[in-house]
CSV table of C-alpha atoms in Angstrom, one decimal:
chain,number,residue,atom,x,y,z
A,295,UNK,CA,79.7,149.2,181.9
A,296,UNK,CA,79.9,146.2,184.2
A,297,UNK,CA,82.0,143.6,183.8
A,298,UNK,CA,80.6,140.9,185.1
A,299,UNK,CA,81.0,137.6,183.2
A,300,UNK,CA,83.7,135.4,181.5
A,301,UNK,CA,81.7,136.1,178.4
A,302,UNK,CA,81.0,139.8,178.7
A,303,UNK,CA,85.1,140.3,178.5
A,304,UNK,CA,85.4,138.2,175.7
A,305,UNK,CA,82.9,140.3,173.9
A,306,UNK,CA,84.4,143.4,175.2
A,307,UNK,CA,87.6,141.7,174.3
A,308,UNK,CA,86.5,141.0,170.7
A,309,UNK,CA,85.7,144.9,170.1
A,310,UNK,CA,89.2,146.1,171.1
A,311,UNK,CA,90.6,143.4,168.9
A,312,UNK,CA,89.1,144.9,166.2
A,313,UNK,CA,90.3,148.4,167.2
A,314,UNK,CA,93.5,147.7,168.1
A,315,UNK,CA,93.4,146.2,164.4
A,316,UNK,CA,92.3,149.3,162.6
A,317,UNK,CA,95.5,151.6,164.8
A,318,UNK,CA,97.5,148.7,163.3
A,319,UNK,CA,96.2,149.4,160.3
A,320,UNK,CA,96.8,153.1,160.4
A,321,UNK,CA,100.5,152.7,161.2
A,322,UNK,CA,101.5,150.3,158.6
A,323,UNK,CA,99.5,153.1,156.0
A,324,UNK,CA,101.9,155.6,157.6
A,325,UNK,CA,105.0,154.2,157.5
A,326,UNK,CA,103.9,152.1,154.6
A,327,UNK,CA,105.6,149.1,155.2
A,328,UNK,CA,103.2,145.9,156.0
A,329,UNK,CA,103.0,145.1,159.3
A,330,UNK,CA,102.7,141.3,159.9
A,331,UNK,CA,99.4,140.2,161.8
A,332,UNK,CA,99.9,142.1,165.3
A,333,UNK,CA,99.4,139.7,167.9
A,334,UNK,CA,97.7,141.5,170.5
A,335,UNK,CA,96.4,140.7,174.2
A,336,UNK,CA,93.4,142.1,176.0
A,337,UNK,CA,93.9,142.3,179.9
A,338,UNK,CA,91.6,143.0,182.5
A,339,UNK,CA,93.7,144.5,185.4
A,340,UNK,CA,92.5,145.3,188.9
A,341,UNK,CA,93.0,148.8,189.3
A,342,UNK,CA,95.0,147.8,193.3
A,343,UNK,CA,97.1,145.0,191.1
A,344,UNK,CA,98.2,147.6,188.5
A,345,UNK,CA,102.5,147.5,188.5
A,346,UNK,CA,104.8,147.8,186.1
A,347,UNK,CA,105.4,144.1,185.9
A,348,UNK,CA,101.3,143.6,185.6
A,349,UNK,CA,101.6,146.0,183.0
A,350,UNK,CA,104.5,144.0,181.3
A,351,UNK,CA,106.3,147.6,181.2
A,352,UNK,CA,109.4,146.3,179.9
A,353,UNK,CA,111.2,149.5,178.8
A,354,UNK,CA,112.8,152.3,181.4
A,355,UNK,CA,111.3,155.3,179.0
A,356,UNK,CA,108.0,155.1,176.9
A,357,UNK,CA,106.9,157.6,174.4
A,358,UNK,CA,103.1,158.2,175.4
A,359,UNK,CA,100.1,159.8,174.0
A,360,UNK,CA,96.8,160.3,175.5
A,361,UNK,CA,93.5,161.3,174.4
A,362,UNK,CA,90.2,161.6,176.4
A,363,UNK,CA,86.7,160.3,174.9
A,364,UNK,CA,83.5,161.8,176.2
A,365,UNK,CA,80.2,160.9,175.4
A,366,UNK,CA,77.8,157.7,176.2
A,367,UNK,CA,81.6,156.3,176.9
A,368,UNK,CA,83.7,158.3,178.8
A,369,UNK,CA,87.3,156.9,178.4
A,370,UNK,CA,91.0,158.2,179.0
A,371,UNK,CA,93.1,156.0,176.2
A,372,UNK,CA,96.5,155.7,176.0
A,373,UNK,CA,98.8,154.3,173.9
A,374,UNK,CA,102.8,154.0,174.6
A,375,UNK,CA,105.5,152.8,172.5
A,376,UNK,CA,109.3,152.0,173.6
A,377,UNK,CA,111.8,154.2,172.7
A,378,UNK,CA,113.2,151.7,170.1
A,379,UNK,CA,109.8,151.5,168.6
A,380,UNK,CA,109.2,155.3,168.2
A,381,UNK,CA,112.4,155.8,166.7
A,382,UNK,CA,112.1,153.1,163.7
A,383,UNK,CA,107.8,154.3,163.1
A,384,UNK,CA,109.1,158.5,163.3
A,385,UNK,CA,112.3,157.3,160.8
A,386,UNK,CA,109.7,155.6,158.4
A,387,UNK,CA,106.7,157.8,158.9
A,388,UNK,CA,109.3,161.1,158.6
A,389,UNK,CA,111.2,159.1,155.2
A,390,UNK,CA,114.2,160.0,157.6
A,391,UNK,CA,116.0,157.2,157.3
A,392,UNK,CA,119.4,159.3,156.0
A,393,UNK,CA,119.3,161.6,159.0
A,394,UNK,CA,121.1,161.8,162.0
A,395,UNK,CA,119.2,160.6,165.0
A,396,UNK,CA,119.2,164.4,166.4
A,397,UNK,CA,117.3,165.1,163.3
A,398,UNK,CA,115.0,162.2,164.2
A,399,UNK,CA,114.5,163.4,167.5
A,400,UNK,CA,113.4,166.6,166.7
A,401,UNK,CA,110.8,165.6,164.8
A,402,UNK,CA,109.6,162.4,167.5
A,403,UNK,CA,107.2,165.3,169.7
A,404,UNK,CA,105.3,166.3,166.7
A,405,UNK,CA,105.3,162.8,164.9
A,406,UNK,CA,104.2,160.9,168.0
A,407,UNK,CA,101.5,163.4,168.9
A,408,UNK,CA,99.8,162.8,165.2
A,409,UNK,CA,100.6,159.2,164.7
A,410,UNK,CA,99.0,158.7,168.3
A,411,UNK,CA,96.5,160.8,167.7
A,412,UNK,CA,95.2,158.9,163.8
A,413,UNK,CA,95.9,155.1,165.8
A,414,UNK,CA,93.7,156.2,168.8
A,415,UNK,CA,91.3,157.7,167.0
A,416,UNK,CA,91.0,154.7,164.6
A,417,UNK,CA,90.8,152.6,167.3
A,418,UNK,CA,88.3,153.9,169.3
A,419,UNK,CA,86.2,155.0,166.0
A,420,UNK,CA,85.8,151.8,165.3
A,421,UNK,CA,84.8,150.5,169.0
A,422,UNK,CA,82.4,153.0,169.0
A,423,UNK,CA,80.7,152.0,165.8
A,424,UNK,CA,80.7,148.5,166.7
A,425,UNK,CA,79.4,150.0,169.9
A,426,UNK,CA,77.0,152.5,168.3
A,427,UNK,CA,77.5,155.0,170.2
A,428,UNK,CA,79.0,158.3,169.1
A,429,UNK,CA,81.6,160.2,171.1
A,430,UNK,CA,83.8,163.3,171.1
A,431,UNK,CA,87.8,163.5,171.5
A,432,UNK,CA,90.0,165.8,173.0
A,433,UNK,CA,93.0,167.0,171.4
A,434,UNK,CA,96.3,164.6,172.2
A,435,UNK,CA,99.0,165.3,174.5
A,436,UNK,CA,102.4,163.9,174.1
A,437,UNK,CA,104.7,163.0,176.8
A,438,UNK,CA,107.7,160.9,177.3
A,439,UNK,CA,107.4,158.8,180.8
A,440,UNK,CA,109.0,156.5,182.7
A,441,UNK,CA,107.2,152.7,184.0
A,442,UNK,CA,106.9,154.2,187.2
A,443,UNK,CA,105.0,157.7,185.7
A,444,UNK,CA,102.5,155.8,183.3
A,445,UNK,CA,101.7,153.4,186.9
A,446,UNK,CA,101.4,156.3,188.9
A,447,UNK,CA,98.8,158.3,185.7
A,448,UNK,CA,96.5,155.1,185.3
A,449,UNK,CA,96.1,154.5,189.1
A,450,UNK,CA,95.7,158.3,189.5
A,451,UNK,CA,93.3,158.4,186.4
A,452,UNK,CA,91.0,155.6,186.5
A,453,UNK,CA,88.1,155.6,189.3
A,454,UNK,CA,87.2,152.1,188.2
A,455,UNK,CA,87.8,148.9,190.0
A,456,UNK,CA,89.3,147.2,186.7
A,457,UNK,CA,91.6,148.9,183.6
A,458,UNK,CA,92.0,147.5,180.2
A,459,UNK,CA,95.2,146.7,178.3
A,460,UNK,CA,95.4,145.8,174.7
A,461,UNK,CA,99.3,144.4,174.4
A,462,UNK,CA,100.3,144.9,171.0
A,463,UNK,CA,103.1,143.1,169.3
A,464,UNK,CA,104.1,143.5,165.8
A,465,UNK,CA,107.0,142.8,163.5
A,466,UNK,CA,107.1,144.8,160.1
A,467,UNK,CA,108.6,143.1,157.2
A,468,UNK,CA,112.0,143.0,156.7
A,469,UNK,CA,113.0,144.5,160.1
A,470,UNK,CA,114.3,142.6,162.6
A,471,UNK,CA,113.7,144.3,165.2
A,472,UNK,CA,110.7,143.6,167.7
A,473,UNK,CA,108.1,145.7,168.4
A,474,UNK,CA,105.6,146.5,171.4
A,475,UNK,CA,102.9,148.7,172.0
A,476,UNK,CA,100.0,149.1,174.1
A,477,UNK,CA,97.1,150.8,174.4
A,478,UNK,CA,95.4,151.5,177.9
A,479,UNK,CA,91.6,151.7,178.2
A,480,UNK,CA,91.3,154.0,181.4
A,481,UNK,CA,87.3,154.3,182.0
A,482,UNK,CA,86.2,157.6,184.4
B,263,UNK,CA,96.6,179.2,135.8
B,264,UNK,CA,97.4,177.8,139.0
B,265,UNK,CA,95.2,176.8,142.0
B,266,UNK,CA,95.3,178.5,145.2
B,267,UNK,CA,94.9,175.6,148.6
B,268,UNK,CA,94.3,176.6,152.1
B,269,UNK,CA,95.2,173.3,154.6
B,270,UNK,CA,93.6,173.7,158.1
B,271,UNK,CA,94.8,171.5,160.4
B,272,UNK,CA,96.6,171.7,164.2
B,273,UNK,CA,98.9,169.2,163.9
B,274,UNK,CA,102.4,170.6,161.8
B,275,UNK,CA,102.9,167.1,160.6
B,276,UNK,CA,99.7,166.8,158.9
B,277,UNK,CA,100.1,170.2,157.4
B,278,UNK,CA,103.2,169.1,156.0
B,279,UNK,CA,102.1,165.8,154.6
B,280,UNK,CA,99.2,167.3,152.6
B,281,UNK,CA,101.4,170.4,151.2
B,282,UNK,CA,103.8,167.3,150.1
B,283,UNK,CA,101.3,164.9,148.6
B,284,UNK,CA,99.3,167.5,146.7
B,285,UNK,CA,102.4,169.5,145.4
B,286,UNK,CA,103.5,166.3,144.0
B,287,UNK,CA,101.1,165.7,141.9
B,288,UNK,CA,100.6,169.7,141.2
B,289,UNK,CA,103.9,171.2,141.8
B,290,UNK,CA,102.2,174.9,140.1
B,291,UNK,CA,99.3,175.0,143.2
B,292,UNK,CA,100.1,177.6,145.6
B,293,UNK,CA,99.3,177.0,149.9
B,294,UNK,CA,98.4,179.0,152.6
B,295,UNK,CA,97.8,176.9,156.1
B,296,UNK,CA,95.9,178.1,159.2
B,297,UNK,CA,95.9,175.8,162.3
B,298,UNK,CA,92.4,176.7,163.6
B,299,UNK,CA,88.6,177.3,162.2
B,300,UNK,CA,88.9,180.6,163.3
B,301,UNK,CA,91.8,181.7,161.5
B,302,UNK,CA,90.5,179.8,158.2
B,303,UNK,CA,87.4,181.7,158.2
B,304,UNK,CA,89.5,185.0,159.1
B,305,UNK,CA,91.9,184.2,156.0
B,306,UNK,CA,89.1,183.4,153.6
B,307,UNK,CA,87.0,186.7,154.3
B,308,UNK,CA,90.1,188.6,152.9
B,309,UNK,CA,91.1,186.0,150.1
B,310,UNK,CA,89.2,182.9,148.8
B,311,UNK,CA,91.3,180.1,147.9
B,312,UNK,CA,89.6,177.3,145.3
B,313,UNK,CA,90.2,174.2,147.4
B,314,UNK,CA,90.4,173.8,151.0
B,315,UNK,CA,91.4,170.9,152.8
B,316,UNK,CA,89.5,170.7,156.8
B,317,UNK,CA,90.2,169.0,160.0
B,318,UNK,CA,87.5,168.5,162.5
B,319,UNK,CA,89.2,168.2,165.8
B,320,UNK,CA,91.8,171.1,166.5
B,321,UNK,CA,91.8,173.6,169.3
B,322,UNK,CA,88.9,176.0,169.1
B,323,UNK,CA,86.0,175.7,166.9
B,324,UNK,CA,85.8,172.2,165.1
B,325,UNK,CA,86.6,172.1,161.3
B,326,UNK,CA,82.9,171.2,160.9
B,327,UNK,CA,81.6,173.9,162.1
B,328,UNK,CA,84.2,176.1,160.4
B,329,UNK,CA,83.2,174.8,156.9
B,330,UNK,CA,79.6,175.0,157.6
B,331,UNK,CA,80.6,178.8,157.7
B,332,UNK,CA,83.0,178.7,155.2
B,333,UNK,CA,81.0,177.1,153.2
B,334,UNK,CA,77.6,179.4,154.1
B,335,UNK,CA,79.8,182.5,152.7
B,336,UNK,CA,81.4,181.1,149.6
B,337,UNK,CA,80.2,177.9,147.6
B,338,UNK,CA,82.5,177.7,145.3
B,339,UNK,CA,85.3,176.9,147.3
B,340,UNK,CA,86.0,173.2,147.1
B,341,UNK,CA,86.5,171.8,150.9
B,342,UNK,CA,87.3,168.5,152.2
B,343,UNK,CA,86.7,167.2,155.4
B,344,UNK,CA,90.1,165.5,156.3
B,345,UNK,CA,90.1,163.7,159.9
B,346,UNK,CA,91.2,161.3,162.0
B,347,UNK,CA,88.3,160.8,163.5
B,348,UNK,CA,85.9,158.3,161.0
B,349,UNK,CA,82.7,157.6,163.3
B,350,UNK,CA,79.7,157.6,161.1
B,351,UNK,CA,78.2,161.0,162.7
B,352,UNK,CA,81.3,162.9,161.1
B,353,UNK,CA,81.1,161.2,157.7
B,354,UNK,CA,77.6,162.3,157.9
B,355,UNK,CA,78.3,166.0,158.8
B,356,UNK,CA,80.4,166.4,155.8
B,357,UNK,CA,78.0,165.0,153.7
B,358,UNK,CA,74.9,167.2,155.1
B,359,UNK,CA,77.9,170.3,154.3
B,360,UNK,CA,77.6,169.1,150.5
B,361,UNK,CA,81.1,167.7,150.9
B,362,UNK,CA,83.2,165.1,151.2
B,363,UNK,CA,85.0,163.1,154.3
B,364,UNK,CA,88.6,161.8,153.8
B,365,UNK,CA,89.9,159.5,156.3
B,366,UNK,CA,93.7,160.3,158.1
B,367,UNK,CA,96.5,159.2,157.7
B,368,UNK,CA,97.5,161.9,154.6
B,369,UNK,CA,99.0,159.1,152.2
B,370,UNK,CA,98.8,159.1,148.2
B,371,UNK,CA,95.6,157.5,148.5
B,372,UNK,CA,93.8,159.6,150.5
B,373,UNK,CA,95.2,162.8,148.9
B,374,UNK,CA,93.6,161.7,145.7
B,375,UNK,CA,90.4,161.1,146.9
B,376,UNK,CA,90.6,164.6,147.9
B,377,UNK,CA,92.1,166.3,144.9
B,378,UNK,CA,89.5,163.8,142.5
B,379,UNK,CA,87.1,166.0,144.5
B,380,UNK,CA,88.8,169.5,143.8
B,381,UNK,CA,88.6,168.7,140.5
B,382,UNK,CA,85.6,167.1,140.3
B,383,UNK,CA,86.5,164.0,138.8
C-alpha cells in the first residue's frame, strides 16, 4: 500500500476511524458503561521520526497487547493502554470494583490479553471488510512496557518508511477520570 | 433433566464469562471446558455434551475446523461459533457448518443469541 497523496490518508484515515470505532464499541459492551464519542487521531509517523514524544507516550508503564494479521494485509497491530486506564476497564470488565487492587492485578494479564484481543480484532474486522479483503490473526500476547520498549518494538518491527497511530481518547460516563489509548498500525 | 455444555475457548476469561452468563439464566446446566479443538473433539468421542459453545482462533487447530469434525461425528449436538473475529468469511463458515456465529465480547446479549439457538427458539 502506498501512501502517496493527501487524499489517500484521509481515506485510509476514514477506515481506521471506523475501526477504532467498533474496538470502542467492544469495550463499552464489556465494561458496560457508555463511553462518550472517543475522539480519536490518525497519525502518519516516519518510521526515523518515531519517539516517545511523536508517539505522545505520556505514561512511564503501558499495558500492551499485540496481534499479527496475515493475509492480502500483513499487519503487526497494537494497542496500549496506561496503567490508570487498565486498572478502571479490568475493575469494570472483572465487576471488581470491591476488591483490593492485588486482586485486580491478578486478573489484569488475563483480562488485558482478551479485551485486547475482542478491540483488535473488532477493529481490524471491520477495516478488512471495508477493505474486502480477508485476513488471519495470530493469537495475542500481553506485555507490560515501558515508552522506551514500545519505541524500540515499532522501530524494530515495522520495515516501512511510515507507521500509523490511531490516538484514542475517551471518557465514560460518570468517571472522571481521563482516558487514553492507542492503537499502532505496524505494516511488514 | 439438565443440560450438559462444553465451552471451548483459550482465553480463561472468556471461559469464565460464558460459564457465568449461561448458569444465570440456567443455574441446573452442567460444564465441562477444553481450551483447544483438539481436546474438544478428544472430550466429545468419550461423552457428548448437548450444546457446545466454539471459538475459532485458539492455539492449534481453529474452532472451525474442530466443529466441522465435531459436528461430521455427532449432529445432534448444538454448537455455536463464538469469536472475536467477525469478517464475513467466518460468519460464512459457521453457516456452511449448519450453525450459527456469535460475535465476542460474552455479554447477556450475546449469550442469548447463543442459548435461543441451543434451544431452538
Amino acid at each position: 500500500m502506498k501512501i502517496e497523496h493527501e487524499l489517500d490518508f484521509d481515506k485510509l484515515s476514514e477506515i481506521i476511524n471506523i475501526g477504532t470505532k467498533c474496538a470502542t464499541q467492544v469495550l463499552s459492551d464489556v465494561i458496560g458503561k457508555t463511553i462518550q464519542p472517543p475522539v480519536s487521531k490518525v497519525e502518519l509517523i516516519r518510521l526515523s521520526d518515531v519517539s516517545i514524544s511523536s508517539l505522545k507516550l505520556e505514561s512511564e508503564k503501558f499495558s500492551t497487547v499485540t496481534l499479527e494479521f496475515v493475509g492480502k494485509l500483513n499487519i503487526q497491530v497494537m494497542l496500549s493502554f496506561s496503567e490508570e486506564t487498565v486498572l478502571y476497564v479490568i475493575q469494570k470488565m472483572m465487576s471488581m470494583e470491591t476488591y483490593d487492587i492485588d486482586t485486580v492485578h491478578e486478573f489484569i494479564s488475563e483480562g488485558m490479553c482478551e479485551l485486547g484481543n475482542l478491540m483488535i480484532n473488532a477493529c481490524l474486522s471491520a477495516i478488512t471488510e471495508t477493505l474486502k479483503i480477508p485476513i488471519e490473526s495470530t493469537l495475542p500476547c500481553y506485555k507490560i512496557k515501558s515508552a522506551n520498549e514500545i519505541v524500540t518494538h515499532i522501530k524494530g518491527m515495522s520495515n516501512k518508511e511510515f507507521i500509523l497511530v490511531s490516538h484514542i481518547n475517551f471518557s465514560i460516563e460518570g468517571v472522571s477520570l481521563s482516558m487514553t489509548g492507542k492503537i499502532f498500525f505496524l505494516l511488514n | 433433566m439438565s443440560k450438559t455444555v462444553l465451552v471451548v475457548d483459550d482465553s480463561k476469561i472468556s471461559r469464565m464469562f460464558i460459564r457465568q452468563h449461561i448458569s444465570a439464566k440456567h443455574p441446573d446446566w452442567i460444564f465441562s471446558e477444553a481450551v483447544t479443538g483438539e481436546d474438544a473433539i478428544a472430550m466429545i468421542d468419550i461423552e457428548q455434551p448437548d450444546y457446545c459453545t466454539m471459538d475459532i482462533n485458539m492455539p492449534g487447530m481453529l474452532g472451525t475446523d474442530a466443529a466441522k469434525e465435531i459436528l461430521g461425528k455427532y449432529p445432534h449436538i448444538r454448537l455455536v461459533i463464538f469469536s472475536a473475529n467477525v469478517q464475513e468469511t467466518y460468519q460464512e463458515q459457521a453457516r456452511e457448518l449448519g450453525t450459527i456465529f456469535v460475535s465476542k465480547p460474552v455479554t447477556e446479549s450475546s449469550i442469548s443469541q447463543a442459548i435461543d439457538y441451543f434451544l431452538d427458539i
